[in-house]
Amino acid sequence: MERALLRMAAGWLARGHRVTLVLGACEGPLTAELPAGIELIELGSPHYPILMRLPGVVRRLDPDVVFCPGNYYTAAAAMIRLQLGSRCPPIIAKVSNALVRPEMWRFVAWGYRRWLRWHPAFLTHIVAMTPAMAREAIDTMGIRPERVSVIANPPAERIADAAPMALPRGRYIVGVGRLEPQKRWDRLIAALPRLADQDITLLLLGEGSARAALEAQVERLGLTGRVTMPGHASDPLPALKHATVAALTSDYEGVPGVIREALSQGTPVVATDASVAVCEIIDSPALGTVVAREDGDALVAALDHWLAPGRPRPAPRIDEGDPVGDYLALFSRLARQRIA
């Protein structure tokens, strides 16, 4: 999500627009990817003071629009709208994660659904990355269809100065994503001993709080020689390109960028039905296989299918369109409506 935002910000800057990025702290692995010319405002931590300070920042900057790059940030949007009222600029939020969460506890899920129904009160417009995600936003938030647009993320690009990565020898499965419970990499690790080809290795790119648990699982299953977890990768495209198959075994997702990235490299994908968008992207059996989240047998069978020697790979998929321009057109329309 953060990397997609930086790609879009670079495009907006290149087309002559002023972009201010408000964040807690300018640190982490994506710092080197900040586009030249972007204005930074660091608010520090923890989260609560950040939320309280955001309305003042927006009041001082008086931007044409406020953009929330994911639904994780909509609490900040609510705070801005509450404090600024009629003086608030249009707020556009992108749906970056699933709005239907069957894995939640019953009471938590009830509260989450109520929270989503409040969104039309403080958001001006919603951007979904696929038509199915747009329909899900309309249904779960109760927002009018004319306040929802479909705009894909800009395609991933090779990073010229990225540190070289040592790839596994021979054929391997690749998983790209945070090492967090949501991603359920334990499912993929558990499938490895059950594969027909016991020489297949697994490369997991990402970092997160689940690392210790995943490392313990690898050791418990005797897979230390077959699983590599080198951490965050600034450019995962080479690993995706050379993998035999890419896998995503999450409980829930929004529109998983890694699936599009894998298909852009001509690599088939095995993914769980973690989002309504997954089947929209893997829309042909020639591109990959979608399996039920809790069906371990189906996951193993799908991996075996794509790992079979001589299995044809899909042709690299090239995403068309101009997401950067589509966002700018939406921002301009909403800014004009505010002035009028």
Short mmCIF file of C-alpha atoms in Angstrom, two decimals:
data_model
loop_
_atom_site.label_atom_id
_atom_site.label_comp_id
_atom_site.label_asym_id
_atom_site.label_seq_id
_atom_site.Cartn_x
_atom_site.Cartn_y
_atom_site.Cartn_z
CA MET A 1 0.00 0.00 0.00
CA GLU A 2 2.75 2.46 0.98
CA ARG A 3 4.81 1.66 -2.10
CA ALA A 4 1.78 2.16 -4.36
CA LEU A 5 1.22 5.55 -2.75
CA LEU A 6 4.82 6.57 -3.43
CA ARG A 7 4.51 5.51 -7.08
CA MET A 8 1.37 7.59 -7.46
CA ALA A 9 2.89 10.57 -5.65
CA ALA A 10 5.86 10.49 -8.01
CA GLY A 11 3.44 10.58 -10.94
CA TRP A 12 1.46 13.48 -9.48
CA LEU A 13 4.65 15.44 -8.88
CA ALA A 14 5.87 14.74 -12.42
CA ARG A 15 2.62 16.22 -13.77
CA GLY A 16 3.13 19.47 -11.91
CA HIS A 17 1.11 18.98 -8.73
CA ARG A 18 2.12 19.74 -5.16
CA VAL A 19 2.10 16.68 -2.89
CA THR A 20 2.48 16.74 0.90
CA LEU A 21 2.96 13.46 2.76
CA VAL A 22 1.94 13.51 6.41
CA LEU A 23 3.31 10.59 8.40
CA GLY A 24 4.32 9.53 11.87
CA ALA A 25 8.05 9.22 11.21
CA CYS A 26 10.20 9.19 8.10
CA GLU A 27 11.92 5.88 8.71
CA GLY A 28 11.82 2.32 7.46
CA PRO A 29 12.80 0.44 4.30
CA LEU A 30 10.80 2.68 1.92
CA THR A 31 12.55 5.89 2.95
CA ALA A 32 14.95 5.61 0.03
CA GLU A 33 12.00 5.49 -2.38
CA LEU A 34 10.54 8.88 -1.44
CA PRO A 35 10.14 10.79 -4.72
CA ALA A 36 12.12 13.97 -5.22
CA GLY A 37 10.05 17.10 -4.61
CA ILE A 38 7.58 15.62 -2.12
CA GLU A 39 6.92 17.70 1.00
CA LEU A 40 7.16 15.81 4.29
CA ILE A 41 5.49 16.52 7.61
CA GLU A 42 6.43 14.20 10.48
CA LEU A 43 4.09 14.11 13.47
CA GLY A 44 5.94 11.61 15.65
CA SER A 45 4.26 8.96 17.77
CA PRO A 46 2.20 7.46 19.38
CA HIS A 47 -0.94 7.30 17.23
CA TYR A 48 -3.35 9.19 19.48
CA PRO A 49 -1.46 12.53 19.41
CA ILE A 50 -1.06 12.10 15.65
CA LEU A 51 -4.83 11.88 15.19
CA MET A 52 -5.33 14.95 17.35
CA ARG A 53 -2.76 16.97 15.39
CA LEU A 54 -3.88 16.05 11.88
CA PRO A 55 -6.84 18.47 11.64
CA GLY A 56 -4.54 21.37 12.48
CA VAL A 57 -2.11 20.29 9.75
CA VAL A 58 -4.89 20.13 7.17
CA ARG A 59 -6.28 23.49 8.32
CA ARG A 60 -2.86 25.10 7.89
CA LEU A 61 -2.06 23.51 4.51
CA ASP A 62 -5.57 24.02 3.10
CA PRO A 63 -5.07 21.37 0.37
CA ASP A 64 -7.41 20.89 -2.55
CA VAL A 65 -8.01 17.29 -1.43
CA VAL A 66 -6.99 14.88 1.31
CA PHE A 67 -6.13 11.36 0.19
CA CYS A 68 -6.14 8.32 2.52
CA PRO A 69 -4.10 5.58 0.78
CA GLY A 70 -5.95 2.77 2.58
CA ASN A 71 -8.94 2.04 4.79
CA TYR A 72 -6.56 1.56 7.72
CA TYR A 73 -6.31 5.37 7.82
CA THR A 74 -9.98 6.30 7.75
CA ALA A 75 -10.06 6.99 11.49
CA ALA A 76 -7.74 9.90 10.70
CA ALA A 77 -10.18 11.04 8.01
CA ALA A 78 -13.03 10.96 10.52
CA MET A 79 -11.03 13.12 12.94
CA ILE A 80 -10.24 15.66 10.23
CA ARG A 81 -13.89 15.92 9.16
CA LEU A 82 -15.09 16.17 12.76
CA GLN A 83 -12.72 19.03 13.58
CA LEU A 84 -12.94 21.01 10.33
CA GLY A 85 -16.61 20.55 9.48
CA SER A 86 -17.67 22.59 6.46
CA ARG A 87 -14.12 23.91 6.04
CA CYS A 88 -12.84 20.41 5.39
CA PRO A 89 -11.51 19.73 1.89
CA PRO A 90 -12.80 16.65 0.01
CA ILE A 91 -11.48 13.43 1.54
CA ILE A 92 -10.88 10.48 -0.80
CA ALA A 93 -10.05 7.07 0.64
CA LYS A 94 -8.81 4.01 -1.19
CA VAL A 95 -10.06 0.57 -0.15
CA SER A 96 -6.84 -1.31 0.48
CA ASN A 97 -8.07 -4.21 2.60
CA ALA A 98 -11.08 -6.47 2.81
CA LEU A 99 -14.34 -4.96 4.04
CA VAL A 100 -15.92 -8.37 4.71
CA ARG A 101 -13.97 -10.07 7.50
CA PRO A 102 -15.30 -13.57 8.30
CA GLU A 103 -12.27 -14.34 10.50
CA MET A 104 -13.26 -11.69 13.08
CA TRP A 105 -14.87 -12.58 16.37
CA ARG A 106 -18.61 -12.06 16.24
CA PHE A 107 -18.75 -8.95 18.45
CA VAL A 108 -15.71 -7.39 16.77
CA ALA A 109 -17.22 -8.06 13.34
CA TRP A 110 -20.45 -6.35 14.44
CA GLY A 111 -18.52 -3.28 15.53
CA TYR A 112 -16.50 -3.26 12.31
CA ARG A 113 -19.67 -3.36 10.20
CA ARG A 114 -21.12 -0.45 12.17
CA TRP A 115 -17.89 1.50 11.70
CA LEU A 116 -18.02 0.96 7.93
CA ARG A 117 -21.61 2.28 7.81
CA TRP A 118 -20.38 5.59 9.25
CA HIS A 119 -17.85 6.15 6.46
CA PRO A 120 -20.19 8.00 4.06
CA ALA A 121 -20.61 10.68 6.74
CA PHE A 122 -16.95 11.73 6.68
CA LEU A 123 -15.59 10.50 3.33
CA THR A 124 -16.34 12.41 0.14
CA HIS A 125 -15.41 9.61 -2.22
CA ILE A 126 -14.20 6.01 -2.21
CA VAL A 127 -11.73 4.46 -4.66
CA ALA A 128 -11.78 0.70 -5.16
CA MET A 129 -9.19 -1.10 -7.23
CA THR A 130 -11.58 -3.53 -8.96
CA PRO A 131 -15.31 -3.57 -9.77
CA ALA A 132 -15.99 -6.31 -7.22
CA MET A 133 -14.30 -4.28 -4.48
CA ALA A 134 -16.41 -1.29 -5.52
CA ARG A 135 -19.59 -3.35 -5.13
CA GLU A 136 -18.38 -4.56 -1.74
CA ALA A 137 -17.77 -0.94 -0.64
CA ILE A 138 -21.27 0.08 -1.76
CA ASP A 139 -22.85 -2.84 0.09
CA THR A 140 -20.87 -2.66 3.34
CA MET A 141 -20.71 1.13 3.68
CA GLY A 142 -24.12 1.97 2.27
CA ILE A 143 -22.49 4.63 0.10
CA ARG A 144 -24.10 5.79 -3.14
CA PRO A 145 -22.55 4.31 -6.31
CA GLU A 146 -21.78 7.76 -7.75
CA ARG A 147 -19.44 8.32 -4.80
CA VAL A 148 -17.33 5.28 -5.69
CA SER A 149 -14.73 5.02 -8.47
CA VAL A 150 -12.65 2.11 -9.74
CA ILE A 151 -8.97 2.94 -10.23
CA ALA A 152 -6.21 0.34 -10.18
CA ASN A 153 -2.83 0.85 -8.55
CA PRO A 154 -0.01 1.86 -10.90
CA PRO A 155 2.04 -1.14 -12.02
CA ALA A 156 5.20 -2.06 -10.13
CA GLU A 157 8.51 -1.13 -11.71
CA ARG A 158 12.05 -2.38 -11.30
CA ILE A 159 14.10 -0.38 -8.80
CA ALA A 160 17.45 0.42 -10.43
CA ASP A 161 19.51 0.80 -7.26
CA ALA A 162 17.92 -2.05 -5.29
CA ALA A 163 20.33 -4.31 -3.42
CA PRO A 164 20.89 -7.57 -5.31
CA MET A 165 19.12 -10.59 -3.87
CA ALA A 166 20.42 -14.14 -3.73
CA LEU A 167 17.73 -16.36 -5.24
CA PRO A 168 17.33 -20.06 -4.42
CA ARG A 169 18.97 -22.60 -6.67
CA GLY A 170 16.58 -24.74 -8.65
CA ARG A 171 12.82 -24.43 -8.65
CA TYR A 172 11.09 -22.58 -5.84
CA ILE A 173 7.82 -21.13 -4.57
CA VAL A 174 7.82 -17.45 -3.65
CA GLY A 175 5.63 -15.61 -1.17
CA VAL A 176 5.80 -11.82 -0.87
CA GLY A 177 4.18 -9.93 1.99
CA ARG A 178 4.43 -8.93 5.61
CA LEU A 179 5.14 -11.68 8.12
CA GLU A 180 1.90 -11.02 9.98
CA PRO A 181 -0.97 -13.29 11.11
CA GLN A 182 -3.23 -11.92 8.35
CA LYS A 183 -0.98 -13.44 5.68
CA ARG A 184 -1.15 -16.98 7.13
CA TRP A 185 2.24 -18.04 5.78
CA ASP A 186 1.95 -20.98 8.18
CA ARG A 187 -0.46 -22.55 5.66
CA LEU A 188 2.15 -22.37 2.93
CA ILE A 189 4.91 -23.75 5.16
CA ALA A 190 2.64 -26.61 6.28
CA ALA A 191 1.99 -27.51 2.62
CA LEU A 192 5.69 -27.84 1.78
CA PRO A 193 6.28 -31.36 3.27
CA ARG A 194 3.18 -32.63 1.44
CA LEU A 195 4.28 -31.63 -2.06
CA ALA A 196 5.03 -34.32 -4.61
CA ASP A 197 8.44 -32.78 -5.38
CA GLN A 198 10.43 -32.67 -2.15
CA ASP A 199 13.23 -30.67 -3.77
CA ILE A 200 11.05 -27.58 -4.10
CA THR A 201 12.11 -24.74 -1.81
CA LEU A 202 10.20 -21.74 -0.44
CA LEU A 203 11.34 -18.12 -0.48
CA LEU A 204 9.35 -15.77 1.80
CA LEU A 205 10.06 -12.07 1.31
CA GLY A 206 8.87 -9.72 4.02
CA GLU A 207 9.21 -8.86 7.67
CA GLY A 208 6.87 -8.75 10.62
CA SER A 209 5.79 -9.89 14.05
CA ALA A 210 5.11 -13.51 13.01
CA ARG A 211 8.75 -14.23 12.12
CA ALA A 212 9.55 -16.10 15.35
CA ALA A 213 6.44 -18.29 15.08
CA LEU A 214 7.15 -19.09 11.43
CA GLU A 215 10.79 -19.91 12.14
CA ALA A 216 9.68 -22.24 14.94
CA GLN A 217 7.25 -23.96 12.56
CA VAL A 218 10.00 -24.40 9.95
CA GLU A 219 12.29 -25.99 12.53
CA ARG A 220 9.52 -28.18 13.93
CA LEU A 221 8.74 -29.56 10.45
CA GLY A 222 12.40 -30.13 9.62
CA LEU A 223 12.34 -27.58 6.76
CA THR A 224 15.33 -25.42 7.67
CA GLY A 225 17.08 -26.39 4.43
CA ARG A 226 14.02 -25.66 2.28
CA VAL A 227 12.66 -22.35 3.60
CA THR A 228 14.44 -19.00 3.31
CA MET A 229 13.14 -15.79 4.92
CA PRO A 230 15.66 -13.03 4.13
CA GLY A 231 13.37 -10.16 5.22
CA HIS A 232 12.17 -7.10 3.34
CA ALA A 233 13.04 -6.91 -0.35
CA SER A 234 13.14 -3.46 -1.95
CA ASP A 235 12.53 -5.03 -5.36
CA PRO A 236 10.70 -8.39 -5.34
CA LEU A 237 10.16 -8.54 -9.11
CA PRO A 238 13.29 -10.65 -9.88
CA ALA A 239 12.26 -13.21 -7.25
CA LEU A 240 8.74 -13.30 -8.71
CA LYS A 241 10.04 -13.63 -12.26
CA HIS A 242 12.29 -16.61 -11.57
CA ALA A 243 9.90 -18.47 -9.25
CA THR A 244 8.07 -21.53 -10.52
CA VAL A 245 4.91 -20.35 -8.79
CA ALA A 246 3.92 -17.48 -6.48
CA ALA A 247 1.64 -18.13 -3.51
CA LEU A 248 -0.58 -16.00 -1.29
CA THR A 249 -2.35 -17.79 1.56
CA SER A 250 -3.97 -14.90 3.46
CA ASP A 251 -7.10 -14.88 5.59
CA TYR A 252 -8.15 -11.56 4.07
CA GLU A 253 -6.87 -9.07 1.52
CA GLY A 254 -8.03 -6.06 -0.41
CA VAL A 255 -6.65 -6.22 -3.94
CA PRO A 256 -3.34 -8.05 -3.50
CA GLY A 257 -0.71 -6.21 -5.52
CA VAL A 258 1.63 -9.18 -5.40
CA ILE A 259 -0.74 -11.20 -7.62
CA ARG A 260 -0.61 -8.55 -10.33
CA GLU A 261 3.15 -8.26 -9.90
CA ALA A 262 3.62 -12.01 -10.31
CA LEU A 263 1.41 -12.13 -13.40
CA SER A 264 3.30 -9.18 -14.87
CA GLN A 265 6.39 -11.39 -14.74
CA GLY A 266 4.66 -14.39 -16.32
CA THR A 267 4.56 -16.38 -13.06
CA PRO A 268 1.41 -18.35 -12.16
CA VAL A 269 -0.23 -17.73 -8.78
CA VAL A 270 -1.88 -19.97 -6.21
CA ALA A 271 -3.99 -17.87 -3.82
CA THR A 272 -6.67 -18.29 -1.20
CA ASP A 273 -10.08 -16.69 -1.71
CA ALA A 274 -9.04 -13.90 0.67
CA SER A 275 -10.88 -11.21 -1.29
CA VAL A 276 -13.55 -10.82 -3.93
CA ALA A 277 -10.81 -9.29 -6.07
CA VAL A 278 -8.64 -12.42 -6.16
CA CYS A 279 -10.85 -14.19 -8.71
CA GLU A 280 -11.10 -10.95 -10.71
CA ILE A 281 -7.32 -10.91 -11.14
CA ILE A 282 -6.83 -14.67 -11.56
CA ASP A 283 -9.63 -14.77 -14.10
CA SER A 284 -8.39 -17.72 -16.12
CA PRO A 285 -7.13 -21.21 -15.18
CA ALA A 286 -4.10 -20.42 -17.34
CA LEU A 287 -3.02 -17.77 -14.82
CA GLY A 288 -3.28 -19.66 -11.55
CA THR A 289 -5.58 -21.33 -9.04
CA VAL A 290 -7.80 -19.94 -6.28
CA VAL A 291 -8.48 -22.23 -3.31
CA ALA A 292 -10.60 -21.99 -0.17
CA ARG A 293 -8.77 -20.53 2.81
CA GLU A 294 -9.08 -23.55 5.08
CA ASP A 295 -8.67 -26.25 2.42
CA GLY A 296 -5.12 -27.48 2.92
CA ASP A 297 -5.59 -30.39 0.50
CA ALA A 298 -6.69 -28.02 -2.28
CA LEU A 299 -3.66 -25.81 -1.60
CA VAL A 300 -1.28 -28.76 -1.95
CA ALA A 301 -3.04 -29.99 -5.10
CA ALA A 302 -2.89 -26.53 -6.70
CA LEU A 303 0.81 -26.15 -5.91
CA ASP A 304 1.52 -29.65 -7.28
CA HIS A 305 -0.35 -28.73 -10.46
CA TRP A 306 1.81 -25.68 -11.16
CA LEU A 307 5.00 -27.38 -10.00
CA ALA A 308 4.58 -30.25 -12.47
CA PRO A 309 7.60 -30.28 -14.82
CA GLY A 310 6.83 -28.72 -18.19
CA ARG A 311 3.72 -26.89 -17.01
CA PRO A 312 3.20 -23.88 -19.36
CA ARG A 313 3.63 -20.47 -17.75
CA PRO A 314 1.23 -17.62 -18.52
CA ALA A 315 2.33 -14.84 -20.83
CA PRO A 316 3.36 -11.71 -18.88
CA ARG A 317 0.29 -9.56 -18.29
CA ILE A 318 0.63 -5.84 -19.01
CA ASP A 319 -1.82 -3.63 -17.11
CA GLU A 320 -3.27 -0.89 -19.26
CA GLY A 321 -4.68 2.48 -18.29
CA ASP A 322 -3.40 5.59 -16.51
CA PRO A 323 -4.09 5.31 -12.76
CA VAL A 324 -2.05 8.45 -11.99
CA GLY A 325 -4.12 10.50 -14.42
CA ASP A 326 -7.39 8.91 -13.30
CA TYR A 327 -6.71 9.93 -9.71
CA LEU A 328 -5.82 13.48 -10.79
CA ALA A 329 -9.05 13.74 -12.80
CA LEU A 330 -11.05 12.62 -9.74
CA PHE A 331 -9.20 15.03 -7.43
CA SER A 332 -9.78 17.93 -9.83
CA ARG A 333 -13.50 17.18 -10.17
CA LEU A 334 -14.02 17.06 -6.42
CA ALA A 335 -11.94 20.21 -5.87
CA ARG A 336 -14.04 22.08 -8.45
CA GLN A 337 -17.24 20.93 -6.77
CA ARG A 338 -15.96 22.28 -3.45
CA ILE A 339 -15.21 25.69 -5.01
CA ALA A 340 -18.63 25.78 -6.67
#
